[in-house]
Coordinates of C-alpha atoms in Angstrom, one line a residue:
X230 CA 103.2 83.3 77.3
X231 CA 100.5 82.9 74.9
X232 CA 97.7 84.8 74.4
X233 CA 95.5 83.1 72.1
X234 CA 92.9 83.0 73.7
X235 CA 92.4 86.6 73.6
X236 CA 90.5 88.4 71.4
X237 CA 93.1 91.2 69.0
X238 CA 93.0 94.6 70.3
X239 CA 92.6 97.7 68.5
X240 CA 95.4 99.2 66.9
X241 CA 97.2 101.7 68.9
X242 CA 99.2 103.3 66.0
X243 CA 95.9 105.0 65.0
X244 CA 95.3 108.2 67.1
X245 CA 93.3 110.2 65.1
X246 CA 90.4 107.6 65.7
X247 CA 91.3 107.3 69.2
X248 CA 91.0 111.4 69.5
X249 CA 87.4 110.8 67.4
X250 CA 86.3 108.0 69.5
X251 CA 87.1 110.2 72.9
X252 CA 85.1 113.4 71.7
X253 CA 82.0 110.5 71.2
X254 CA 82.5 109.1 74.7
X255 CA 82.3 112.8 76.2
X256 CA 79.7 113.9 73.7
X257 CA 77.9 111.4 75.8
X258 CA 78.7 112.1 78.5
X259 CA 80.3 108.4 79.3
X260 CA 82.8 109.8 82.2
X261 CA 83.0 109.3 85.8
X262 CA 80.6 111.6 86.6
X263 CA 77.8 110.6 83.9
X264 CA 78.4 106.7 84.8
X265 CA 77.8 107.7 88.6
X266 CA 75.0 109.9 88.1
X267 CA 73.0 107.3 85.2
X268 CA 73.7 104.0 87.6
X269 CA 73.2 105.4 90.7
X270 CA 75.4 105.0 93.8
X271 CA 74.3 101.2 94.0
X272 CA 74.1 100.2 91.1
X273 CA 77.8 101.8 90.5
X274 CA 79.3 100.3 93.5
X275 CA 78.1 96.7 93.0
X276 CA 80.0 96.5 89.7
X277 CA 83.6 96.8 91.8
X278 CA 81.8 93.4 93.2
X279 CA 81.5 91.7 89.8
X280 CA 77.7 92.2 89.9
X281 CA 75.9 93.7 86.7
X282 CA 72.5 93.6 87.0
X283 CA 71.5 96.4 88.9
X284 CA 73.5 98.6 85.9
X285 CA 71.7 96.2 83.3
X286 CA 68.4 97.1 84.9
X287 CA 70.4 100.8 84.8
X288 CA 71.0 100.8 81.1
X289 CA 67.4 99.5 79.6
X290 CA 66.4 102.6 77.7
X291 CA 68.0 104.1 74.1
X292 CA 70.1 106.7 75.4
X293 CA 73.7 107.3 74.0
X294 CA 74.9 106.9 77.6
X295 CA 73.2 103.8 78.2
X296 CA 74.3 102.6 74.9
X297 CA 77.9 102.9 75.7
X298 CA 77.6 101.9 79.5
X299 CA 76.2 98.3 78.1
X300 CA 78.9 98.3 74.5
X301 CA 82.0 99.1 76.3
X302 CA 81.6 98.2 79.9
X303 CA 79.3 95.6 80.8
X304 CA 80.2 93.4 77.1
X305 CA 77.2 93.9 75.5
X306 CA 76.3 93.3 72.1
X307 CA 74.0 96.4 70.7
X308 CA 72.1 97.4 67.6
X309 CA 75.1 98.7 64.9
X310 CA 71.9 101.4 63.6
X311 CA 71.7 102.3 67.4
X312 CA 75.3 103.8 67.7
X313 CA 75.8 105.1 64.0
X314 CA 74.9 108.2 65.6
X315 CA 76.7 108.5 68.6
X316 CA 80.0 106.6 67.4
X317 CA 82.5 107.1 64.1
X318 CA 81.5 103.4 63.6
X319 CA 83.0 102.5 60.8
X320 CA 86.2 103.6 61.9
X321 CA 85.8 102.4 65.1
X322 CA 85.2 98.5 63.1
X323 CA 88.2 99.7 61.1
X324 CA 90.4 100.1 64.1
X325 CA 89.4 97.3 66.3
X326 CA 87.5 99.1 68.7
X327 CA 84.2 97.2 67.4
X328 CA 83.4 94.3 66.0
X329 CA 80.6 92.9 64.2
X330 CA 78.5 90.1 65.8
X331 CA 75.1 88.2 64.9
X332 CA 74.8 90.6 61.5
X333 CA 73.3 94.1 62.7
X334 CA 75.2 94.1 65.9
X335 CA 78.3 95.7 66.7
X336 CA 80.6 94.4 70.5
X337 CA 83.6 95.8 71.9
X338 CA 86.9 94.3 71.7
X339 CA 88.1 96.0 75.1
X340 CA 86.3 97.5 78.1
X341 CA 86.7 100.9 78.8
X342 CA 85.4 102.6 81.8
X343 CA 85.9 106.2 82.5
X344 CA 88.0 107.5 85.3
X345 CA 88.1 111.0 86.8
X346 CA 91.6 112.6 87.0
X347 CA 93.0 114.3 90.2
X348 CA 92.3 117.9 88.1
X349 CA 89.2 117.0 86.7
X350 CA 90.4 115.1 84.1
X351 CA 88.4 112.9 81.7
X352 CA 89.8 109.5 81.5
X353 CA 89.5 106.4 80.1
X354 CA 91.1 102.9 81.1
X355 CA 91.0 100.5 78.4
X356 CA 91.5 97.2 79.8
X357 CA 90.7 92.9 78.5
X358 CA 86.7 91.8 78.2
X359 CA 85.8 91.6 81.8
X360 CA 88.5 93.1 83.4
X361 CA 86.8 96.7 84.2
X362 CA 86.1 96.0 87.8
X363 CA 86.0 93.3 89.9
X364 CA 89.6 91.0 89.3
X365 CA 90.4 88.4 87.0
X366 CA 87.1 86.8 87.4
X367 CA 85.5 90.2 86.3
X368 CA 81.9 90.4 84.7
X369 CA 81.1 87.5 83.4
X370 CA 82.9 84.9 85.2
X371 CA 86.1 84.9 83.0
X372 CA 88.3 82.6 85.6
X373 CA 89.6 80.5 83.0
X374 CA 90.3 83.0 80.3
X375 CA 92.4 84.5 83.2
X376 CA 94.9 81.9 82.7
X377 CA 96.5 83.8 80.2
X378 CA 97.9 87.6 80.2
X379 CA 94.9 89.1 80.5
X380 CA 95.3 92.7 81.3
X381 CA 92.6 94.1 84.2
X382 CA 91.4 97.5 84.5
X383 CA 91.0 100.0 87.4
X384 CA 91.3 98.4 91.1
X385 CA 91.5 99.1 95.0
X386 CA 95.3 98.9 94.6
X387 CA 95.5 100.9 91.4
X388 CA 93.9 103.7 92.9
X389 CA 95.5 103.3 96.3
X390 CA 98.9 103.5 94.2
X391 CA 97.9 107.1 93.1
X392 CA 96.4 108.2 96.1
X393 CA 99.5 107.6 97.5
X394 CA 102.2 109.4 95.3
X395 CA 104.0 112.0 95.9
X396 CA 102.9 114.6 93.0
X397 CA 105.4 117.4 92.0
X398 CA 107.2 118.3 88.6
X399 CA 109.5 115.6 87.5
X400 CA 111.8 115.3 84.7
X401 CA 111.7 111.6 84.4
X402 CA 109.0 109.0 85.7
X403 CA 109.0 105.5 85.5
X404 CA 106.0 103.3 85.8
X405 CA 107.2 99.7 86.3
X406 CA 104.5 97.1 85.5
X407 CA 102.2 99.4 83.7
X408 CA 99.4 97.3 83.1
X409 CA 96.3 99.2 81.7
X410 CA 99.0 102.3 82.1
X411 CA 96.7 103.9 85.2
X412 CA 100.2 105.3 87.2
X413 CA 101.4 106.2 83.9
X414 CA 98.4 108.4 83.3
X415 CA 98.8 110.3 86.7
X416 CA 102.9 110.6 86.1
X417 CA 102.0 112.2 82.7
X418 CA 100.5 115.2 84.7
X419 CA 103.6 116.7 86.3
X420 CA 106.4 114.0 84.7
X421 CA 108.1 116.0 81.4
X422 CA 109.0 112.4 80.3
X423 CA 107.1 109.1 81.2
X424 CA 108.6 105.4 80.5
X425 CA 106.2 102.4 81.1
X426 CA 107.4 99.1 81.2
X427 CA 105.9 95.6 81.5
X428 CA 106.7 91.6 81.3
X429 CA 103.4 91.4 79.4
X430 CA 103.7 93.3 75.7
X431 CA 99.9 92.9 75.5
X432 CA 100.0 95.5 78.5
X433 CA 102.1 98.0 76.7
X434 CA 99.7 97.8 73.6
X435 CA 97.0 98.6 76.2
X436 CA 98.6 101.3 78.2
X437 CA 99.1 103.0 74.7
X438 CA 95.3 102.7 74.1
X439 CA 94.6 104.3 77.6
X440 CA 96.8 107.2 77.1
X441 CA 95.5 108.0 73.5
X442 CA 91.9 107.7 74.3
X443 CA 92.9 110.1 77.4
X444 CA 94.2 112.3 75.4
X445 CA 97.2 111.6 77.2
X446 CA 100.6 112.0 75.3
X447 CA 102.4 108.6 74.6
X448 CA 104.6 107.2 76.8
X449 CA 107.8 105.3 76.4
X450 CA 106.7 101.8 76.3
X451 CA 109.2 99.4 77.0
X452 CA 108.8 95.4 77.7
X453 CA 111.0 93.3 80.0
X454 CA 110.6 92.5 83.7
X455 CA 111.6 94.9 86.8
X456 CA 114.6 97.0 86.0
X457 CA 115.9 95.3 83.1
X458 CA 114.2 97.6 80.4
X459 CA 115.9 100.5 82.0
X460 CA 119.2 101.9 81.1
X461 CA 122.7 101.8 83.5
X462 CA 123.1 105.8 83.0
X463 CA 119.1 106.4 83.3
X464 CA 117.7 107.6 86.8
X465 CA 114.2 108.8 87.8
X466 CA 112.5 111.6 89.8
X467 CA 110.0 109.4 90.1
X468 CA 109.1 105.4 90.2
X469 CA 105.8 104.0 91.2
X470 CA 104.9 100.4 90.6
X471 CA 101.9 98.1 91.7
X472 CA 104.0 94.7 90.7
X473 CA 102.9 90.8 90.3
X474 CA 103.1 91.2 94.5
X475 CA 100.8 87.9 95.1
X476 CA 102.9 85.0 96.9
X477 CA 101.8 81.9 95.4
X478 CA 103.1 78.6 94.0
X479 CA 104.0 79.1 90.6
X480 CA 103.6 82.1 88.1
X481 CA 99.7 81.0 86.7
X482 CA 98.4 84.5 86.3
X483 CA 101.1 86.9 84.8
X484 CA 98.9 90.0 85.9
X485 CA 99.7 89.3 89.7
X486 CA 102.2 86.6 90.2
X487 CA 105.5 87.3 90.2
X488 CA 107.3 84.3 89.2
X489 CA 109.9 84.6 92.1
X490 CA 109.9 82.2 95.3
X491 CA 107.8 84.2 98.3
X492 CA 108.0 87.9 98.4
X493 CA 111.4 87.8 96.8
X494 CA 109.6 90.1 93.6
X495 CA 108.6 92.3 96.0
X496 CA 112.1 92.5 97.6
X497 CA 114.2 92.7 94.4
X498 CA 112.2 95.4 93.2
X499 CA 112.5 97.5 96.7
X500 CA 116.4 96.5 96.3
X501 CA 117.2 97.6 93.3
X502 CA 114.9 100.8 93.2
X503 CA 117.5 102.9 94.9
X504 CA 120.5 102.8 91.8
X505 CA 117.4 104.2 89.6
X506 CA 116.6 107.1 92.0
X507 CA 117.6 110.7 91.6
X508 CA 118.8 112.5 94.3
X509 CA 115.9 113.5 96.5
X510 CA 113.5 110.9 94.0
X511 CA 110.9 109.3 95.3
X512 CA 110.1 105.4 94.7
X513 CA 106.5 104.0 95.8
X514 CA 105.1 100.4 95.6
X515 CA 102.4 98.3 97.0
X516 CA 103.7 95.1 98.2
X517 CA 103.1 92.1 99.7
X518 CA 105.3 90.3 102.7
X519 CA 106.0 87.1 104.6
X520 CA 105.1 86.4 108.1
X521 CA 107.5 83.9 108.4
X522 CA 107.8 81.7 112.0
X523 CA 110.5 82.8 114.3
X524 CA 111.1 86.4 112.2
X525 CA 110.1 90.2 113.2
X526 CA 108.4 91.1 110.1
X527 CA 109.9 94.3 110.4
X528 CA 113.4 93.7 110.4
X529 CA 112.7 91.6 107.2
X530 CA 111.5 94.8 105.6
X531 CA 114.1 97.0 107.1
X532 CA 116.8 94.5 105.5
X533 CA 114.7 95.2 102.0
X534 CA 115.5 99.0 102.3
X535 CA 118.6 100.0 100.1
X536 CA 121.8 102.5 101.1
X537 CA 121.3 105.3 100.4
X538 CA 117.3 105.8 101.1
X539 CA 114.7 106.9 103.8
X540 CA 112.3 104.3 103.9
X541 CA 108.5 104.5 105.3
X542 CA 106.5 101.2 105.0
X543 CA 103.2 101.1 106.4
X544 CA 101.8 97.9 106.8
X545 CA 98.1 98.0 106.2
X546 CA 96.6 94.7 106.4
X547 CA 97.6 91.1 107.9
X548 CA 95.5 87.7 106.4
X549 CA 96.5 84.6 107.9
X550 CA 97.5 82.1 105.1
X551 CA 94.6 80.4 104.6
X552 CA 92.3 84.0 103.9
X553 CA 95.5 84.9 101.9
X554 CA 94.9 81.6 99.6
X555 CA 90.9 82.1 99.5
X556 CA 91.6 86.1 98.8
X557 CA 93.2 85.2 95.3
X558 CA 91.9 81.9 94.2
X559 CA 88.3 83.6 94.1
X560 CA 89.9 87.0 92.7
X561 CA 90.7 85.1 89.9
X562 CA 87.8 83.2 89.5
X563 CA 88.8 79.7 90.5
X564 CA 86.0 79.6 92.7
X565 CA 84.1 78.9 89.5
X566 CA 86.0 76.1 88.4
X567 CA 85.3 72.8 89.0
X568 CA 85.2 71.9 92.7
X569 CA 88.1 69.3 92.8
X570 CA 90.3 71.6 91.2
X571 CA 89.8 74.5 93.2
X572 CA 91.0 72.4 96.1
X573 CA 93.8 71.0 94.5
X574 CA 94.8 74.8 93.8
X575 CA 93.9 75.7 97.8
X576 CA 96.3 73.0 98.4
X577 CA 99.0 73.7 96.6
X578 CA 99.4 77.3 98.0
X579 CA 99.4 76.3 101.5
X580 CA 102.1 73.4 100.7
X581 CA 103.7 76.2 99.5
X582 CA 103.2 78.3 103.1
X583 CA 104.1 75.2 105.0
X584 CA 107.2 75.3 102.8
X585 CA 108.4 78.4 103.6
X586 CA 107.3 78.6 107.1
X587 CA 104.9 81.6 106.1
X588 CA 102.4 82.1 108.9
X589 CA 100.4 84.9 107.1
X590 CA 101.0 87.5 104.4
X591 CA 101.2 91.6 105.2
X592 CA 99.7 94.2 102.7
X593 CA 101.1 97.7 102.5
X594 CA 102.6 100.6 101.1
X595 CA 106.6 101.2 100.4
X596 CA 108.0 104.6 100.1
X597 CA 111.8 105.3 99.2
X598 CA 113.4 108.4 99.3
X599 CA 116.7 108.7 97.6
X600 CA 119.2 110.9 100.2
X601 CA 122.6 112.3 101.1
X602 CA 122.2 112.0 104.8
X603 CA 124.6 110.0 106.5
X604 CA 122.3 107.9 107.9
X605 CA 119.2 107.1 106.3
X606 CA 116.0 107.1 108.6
X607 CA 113.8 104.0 107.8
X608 CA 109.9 103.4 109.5
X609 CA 108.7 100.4 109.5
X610 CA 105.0 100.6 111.5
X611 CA 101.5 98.9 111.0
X612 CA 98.8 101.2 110.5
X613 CA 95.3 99.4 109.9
X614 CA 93.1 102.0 110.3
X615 CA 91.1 104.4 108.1
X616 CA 93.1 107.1 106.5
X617 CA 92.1 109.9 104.2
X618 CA 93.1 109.8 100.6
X619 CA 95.0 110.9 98.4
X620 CA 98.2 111.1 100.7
X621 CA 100.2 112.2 99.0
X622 CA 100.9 115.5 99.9
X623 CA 101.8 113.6 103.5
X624 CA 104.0 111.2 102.2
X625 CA 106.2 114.1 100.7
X626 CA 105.5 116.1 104.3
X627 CA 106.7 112.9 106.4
X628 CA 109.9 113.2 104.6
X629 CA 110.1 116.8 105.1
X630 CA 110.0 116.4 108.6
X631 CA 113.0 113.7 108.6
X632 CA 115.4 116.0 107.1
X633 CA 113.9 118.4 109.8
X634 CA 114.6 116.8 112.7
X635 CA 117.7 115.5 111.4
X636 CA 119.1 119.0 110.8
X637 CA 117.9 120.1 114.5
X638 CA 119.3 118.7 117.6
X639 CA 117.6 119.3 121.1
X640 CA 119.3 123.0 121.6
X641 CA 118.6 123.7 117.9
X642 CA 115.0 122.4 118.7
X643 CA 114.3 124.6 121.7
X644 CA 114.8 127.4 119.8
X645 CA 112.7 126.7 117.1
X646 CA 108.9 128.0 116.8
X647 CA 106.0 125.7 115.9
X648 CA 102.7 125.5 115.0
X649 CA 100.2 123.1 115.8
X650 CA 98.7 121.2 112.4
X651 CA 95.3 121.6 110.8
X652 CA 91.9 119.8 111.8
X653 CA 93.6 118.3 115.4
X654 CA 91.6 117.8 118.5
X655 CA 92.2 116.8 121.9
X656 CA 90.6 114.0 123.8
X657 CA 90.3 114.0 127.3
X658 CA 89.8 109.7 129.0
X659 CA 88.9 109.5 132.3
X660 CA 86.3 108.2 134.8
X661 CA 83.7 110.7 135.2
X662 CA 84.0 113.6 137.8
X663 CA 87.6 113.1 138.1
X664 CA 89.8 116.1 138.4
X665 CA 92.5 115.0 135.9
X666 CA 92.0 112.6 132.9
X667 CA 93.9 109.6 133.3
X668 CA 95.5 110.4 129.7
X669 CA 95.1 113.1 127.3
X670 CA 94.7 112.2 123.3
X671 CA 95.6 114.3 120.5
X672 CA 93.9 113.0 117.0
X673 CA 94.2 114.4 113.5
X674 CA 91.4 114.0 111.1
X675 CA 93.7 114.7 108.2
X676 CA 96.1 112.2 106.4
X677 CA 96.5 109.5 108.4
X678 CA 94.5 110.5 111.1
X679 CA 96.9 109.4 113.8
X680 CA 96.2 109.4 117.6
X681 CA 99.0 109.8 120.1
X682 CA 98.4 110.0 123.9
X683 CA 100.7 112.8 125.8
X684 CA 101.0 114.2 128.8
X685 CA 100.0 117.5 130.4
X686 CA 102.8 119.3 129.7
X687 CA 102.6 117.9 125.8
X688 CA 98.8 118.8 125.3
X689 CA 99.1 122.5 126.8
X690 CA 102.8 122.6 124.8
X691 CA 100.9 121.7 121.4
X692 CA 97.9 123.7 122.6
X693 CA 99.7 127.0 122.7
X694 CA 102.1 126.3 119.4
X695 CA 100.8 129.2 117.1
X696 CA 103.9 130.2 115.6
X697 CA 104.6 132.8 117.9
X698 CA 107.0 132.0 120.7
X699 CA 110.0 129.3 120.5
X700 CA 109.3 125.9 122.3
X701 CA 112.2 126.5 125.2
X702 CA 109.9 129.8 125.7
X703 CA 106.3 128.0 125.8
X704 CA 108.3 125.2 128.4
X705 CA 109.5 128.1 130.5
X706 CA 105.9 129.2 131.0
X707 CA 104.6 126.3 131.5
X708 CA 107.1 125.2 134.0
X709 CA 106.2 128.5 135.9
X710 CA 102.2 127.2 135.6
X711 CA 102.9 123.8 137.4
X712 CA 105.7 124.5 139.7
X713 CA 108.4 122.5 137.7
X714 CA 111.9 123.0 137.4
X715 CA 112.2 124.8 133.8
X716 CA 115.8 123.3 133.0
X717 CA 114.2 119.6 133.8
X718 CA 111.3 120.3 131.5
X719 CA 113.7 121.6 128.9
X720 CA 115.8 118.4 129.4
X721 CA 112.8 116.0 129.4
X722 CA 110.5 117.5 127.0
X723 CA 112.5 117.2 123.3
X724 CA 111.2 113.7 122.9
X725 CA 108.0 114.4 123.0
X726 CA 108.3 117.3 120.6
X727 CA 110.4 115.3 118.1
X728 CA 107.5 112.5 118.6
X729 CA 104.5 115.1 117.5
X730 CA 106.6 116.5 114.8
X731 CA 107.1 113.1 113.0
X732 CA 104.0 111.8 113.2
X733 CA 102.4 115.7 111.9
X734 CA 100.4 117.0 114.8
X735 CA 103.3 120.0 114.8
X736 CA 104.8 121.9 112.0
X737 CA 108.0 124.2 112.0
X738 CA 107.0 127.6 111.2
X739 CA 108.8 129.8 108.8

């Protein structure tokens, strides 16, 4: 695919100005932090919405800070006497980084907009002219511009992606479909080696501008499309990708469509993940799925999951096809275009739905676990509701408690001692002055904050689990309490535990 239409980007074989152009930013003070505290929580929030006046208005005076908030992330021209100063200009015009426009003025060739690490880190991810925030139609309305490989910046399902990984030391990480290189930044933390690949080769020369202006050792870049850049002998600790996942007629925008008919990028990519997975690897995507007519959306996931993995896939959103259609026509900036156009466009993707049968599209999240068990345990559930990032730490503790409960059968179980998780309550429903609650709720405001109703005999089980006494020995005195046989409560009761300890509201002590 061409990419003409885009300006040249700085070289990325020249570190040492990268590493002189970083110490500027910070010198400034041009990080997460600084942007947040200079714009104001307003102000910051409505550029995710493509809106830039209120940090225009943000960014009037002659500070270095506002100097570099309006050069490198809302496009605008400024004095080149301003920024002598606070930049290594000349190298930066050297480079690429800046270019000279109208004479005495100097512009950016890429936005860069700062982005705190997990640790604290100092970031920066370097991404096309109006791609910092907001989609494809970014700041400044660049919808048609968008019709090429233009590489966007930070997003909801960039940072989702990260929230969402399991982080521990890896010997090998792969990012598949880099982009501006944002996974591949995070994998660098805890991965000894880091490979980023991508369709686009304009994304590769801007992944290796975010990782040098991070500070961020280089990657290894490779360009091709899913799996086909990686070796037959290579295998990974860790793969994360946020693909092309958007279903849509045709392969217009090579930043999010995927080129294959419906979701089948989505499910090649799931498919093939588990030949690239070490043992006990993890492999994480964001996806997009069919609703298709006369189908259980689940079991068409399920049938995506490959031998040899535990699969959880959380589906967190449902549009009907129609939204779906609106959703990424305006994310791109066709909404802009001329009227007759944008229709014909709207059209097309529904001709496309009626095709396929496609009553609406899901959203979610795809974990893999590479495992020797003999049978793999794979969740399919819809969750909708607000969780708490990142996750995760409860990711990597949901598949802790598979191998668990698959290494404990109900005997095993009853001997076992527990302990209720962190930050759960109970809820009691029921109409008022009534002696018993019609149904007892326990809630966790951690992680995914689930809810699960349970019974008496669950709620004063959990209540009690401090570590100290087995279950079978916490059922016995409870059976004594309410009068009940203690070999039918011991028969009756696993269930419920093995129900509490998937979902996290009980741990296994030590």
């Amino acid at each position: 695919m061409s990419t003409s239409s885009l300006p040249a980007l700085p070289f990325s074989d020249r570190p040492d100005i990268a590493a002189r152009l970083r110490d500027a930013l910070l010198g400034a003070s041009f990080t997460a932090d600084g942007l947040l505290e200079l714009l104001g929580a307003p102000a910051y929030a409505a550029l995710a919405r493509s809106e830039i006046v209120p940090a225009l208005r943000a960014t009037r005076g002659d500070t270095p800070l506002e100097m570099l908030v309006r050069l490198f992330l809302l496009q605008q021209p400024v004095p080149h006497a301003r920024v002598e100063g606070v930049l290594p200009v000349d190298a930066c015009l050297e480079s690429g980084w800046l270019v000279r426009v109208d004479g005495d003025e100097v512009a950016a060739t890429v936005d860069v907009r700062p982005y705190g690490g997990p640790g604290g880190e100092d970031w920066f991810i370097v991404s096309d002219l109006g791609c910092a925030v907001g989609g494809a139609g970014g700041i400044g309305g660049r919808g048609r511009q968008a019709d090429t490989a233009v590489v966007l910046g930070v997003g909801g399902a960039s940072t989702t992606l990260a929230g969402i990984t399991v982080r521990r030391s890896a010997a090998a990480a792969l990012d598949l479909g880099t982009g501006s290189g944002i996974q591949a930044l995070h994998a660098a933390q805890h991965a000894t080696r880091v490979t980023a690949t991508d369709l686009n080769p304009r994304a590769l020369h801007i992944t290796a501008l975010t990782l040098a202006l991070s500070g961020v050792p280089a990657a290894d870049l490779r360009e091709g499309s899913l799996f086909e850049p990686v070796r037959d002998d290579e295998t990974y600790d860790l793969i994360v990708s946020n693909p092309p996942f958007v279903i849509s007629p045709g392969a217009r925008l090579t930043y999010r469509d995927g080129g294959m008919g419906g979701d089948d990028l989505c499910r090649t990519l799931v498919q093939q993940a588990g030949e690239r997975l070490s043992e006990g690897g993890f492999a994480q995507f964001l996806a997009n799925w069919q609703h298709v007519e006369g189908e259980d959306w689940q079991d068409r996931l399920r049938a995506w999951v490959p031998r040899g993995c535990d699969a959880w896939i959380v589906q967190r959103e449902v549009q009907d096809v129609t939204q779906y259609a609106e959703l990424w026509l305006r994310d791109a900036g066709d909404h802009r275009d001329d009227v007759a156009e944008y229709q014909a466009r709207y059209d097309a993707w529904l001709d496309e739905f009626e095709a396929r049968k496609v009553k609406a599209v899901g959203f979610g999240w795809i974990t893999l676990r590479r495992t020797d068990a003999a049978e793999p345990s794979v969740t399919v559930e819809e969750w909708p509701h607000p969780v708490e990032q990142p996750l995760g730490d409860t990711v990597r503790a949901h598949f802790e408690r598979l191998d668990y409960l698959r290494a404990h059968d109900d005997a095993a179980l009853l001997e076992h001692h527990f302990r209720l998780a962190a930050e759960i309550v109970q809820e009691q429903v029921g109409l008022p002055g009534a002696e018993d609650p019609e149904h007892v709720v326990l809630r966790q405001h951690r992680g995914m904050r689930r809810a699960t109703k349970v019974d008496t005999v669950g709620a004063g089980f959990a209540g009690v689990c401090d570590g100290s006494l087995s279950a079978g020995r916490i059922l016995d005195a409870i059976a004594q309490l309410v009068g009940e046989d203690p070999v039918l409560l011991r028969d009756r009761t696993p269930a419920q535990i093995r129900l509490l300890v998937e979902q996290g509201f009980l741990d296994p002590a030590e």
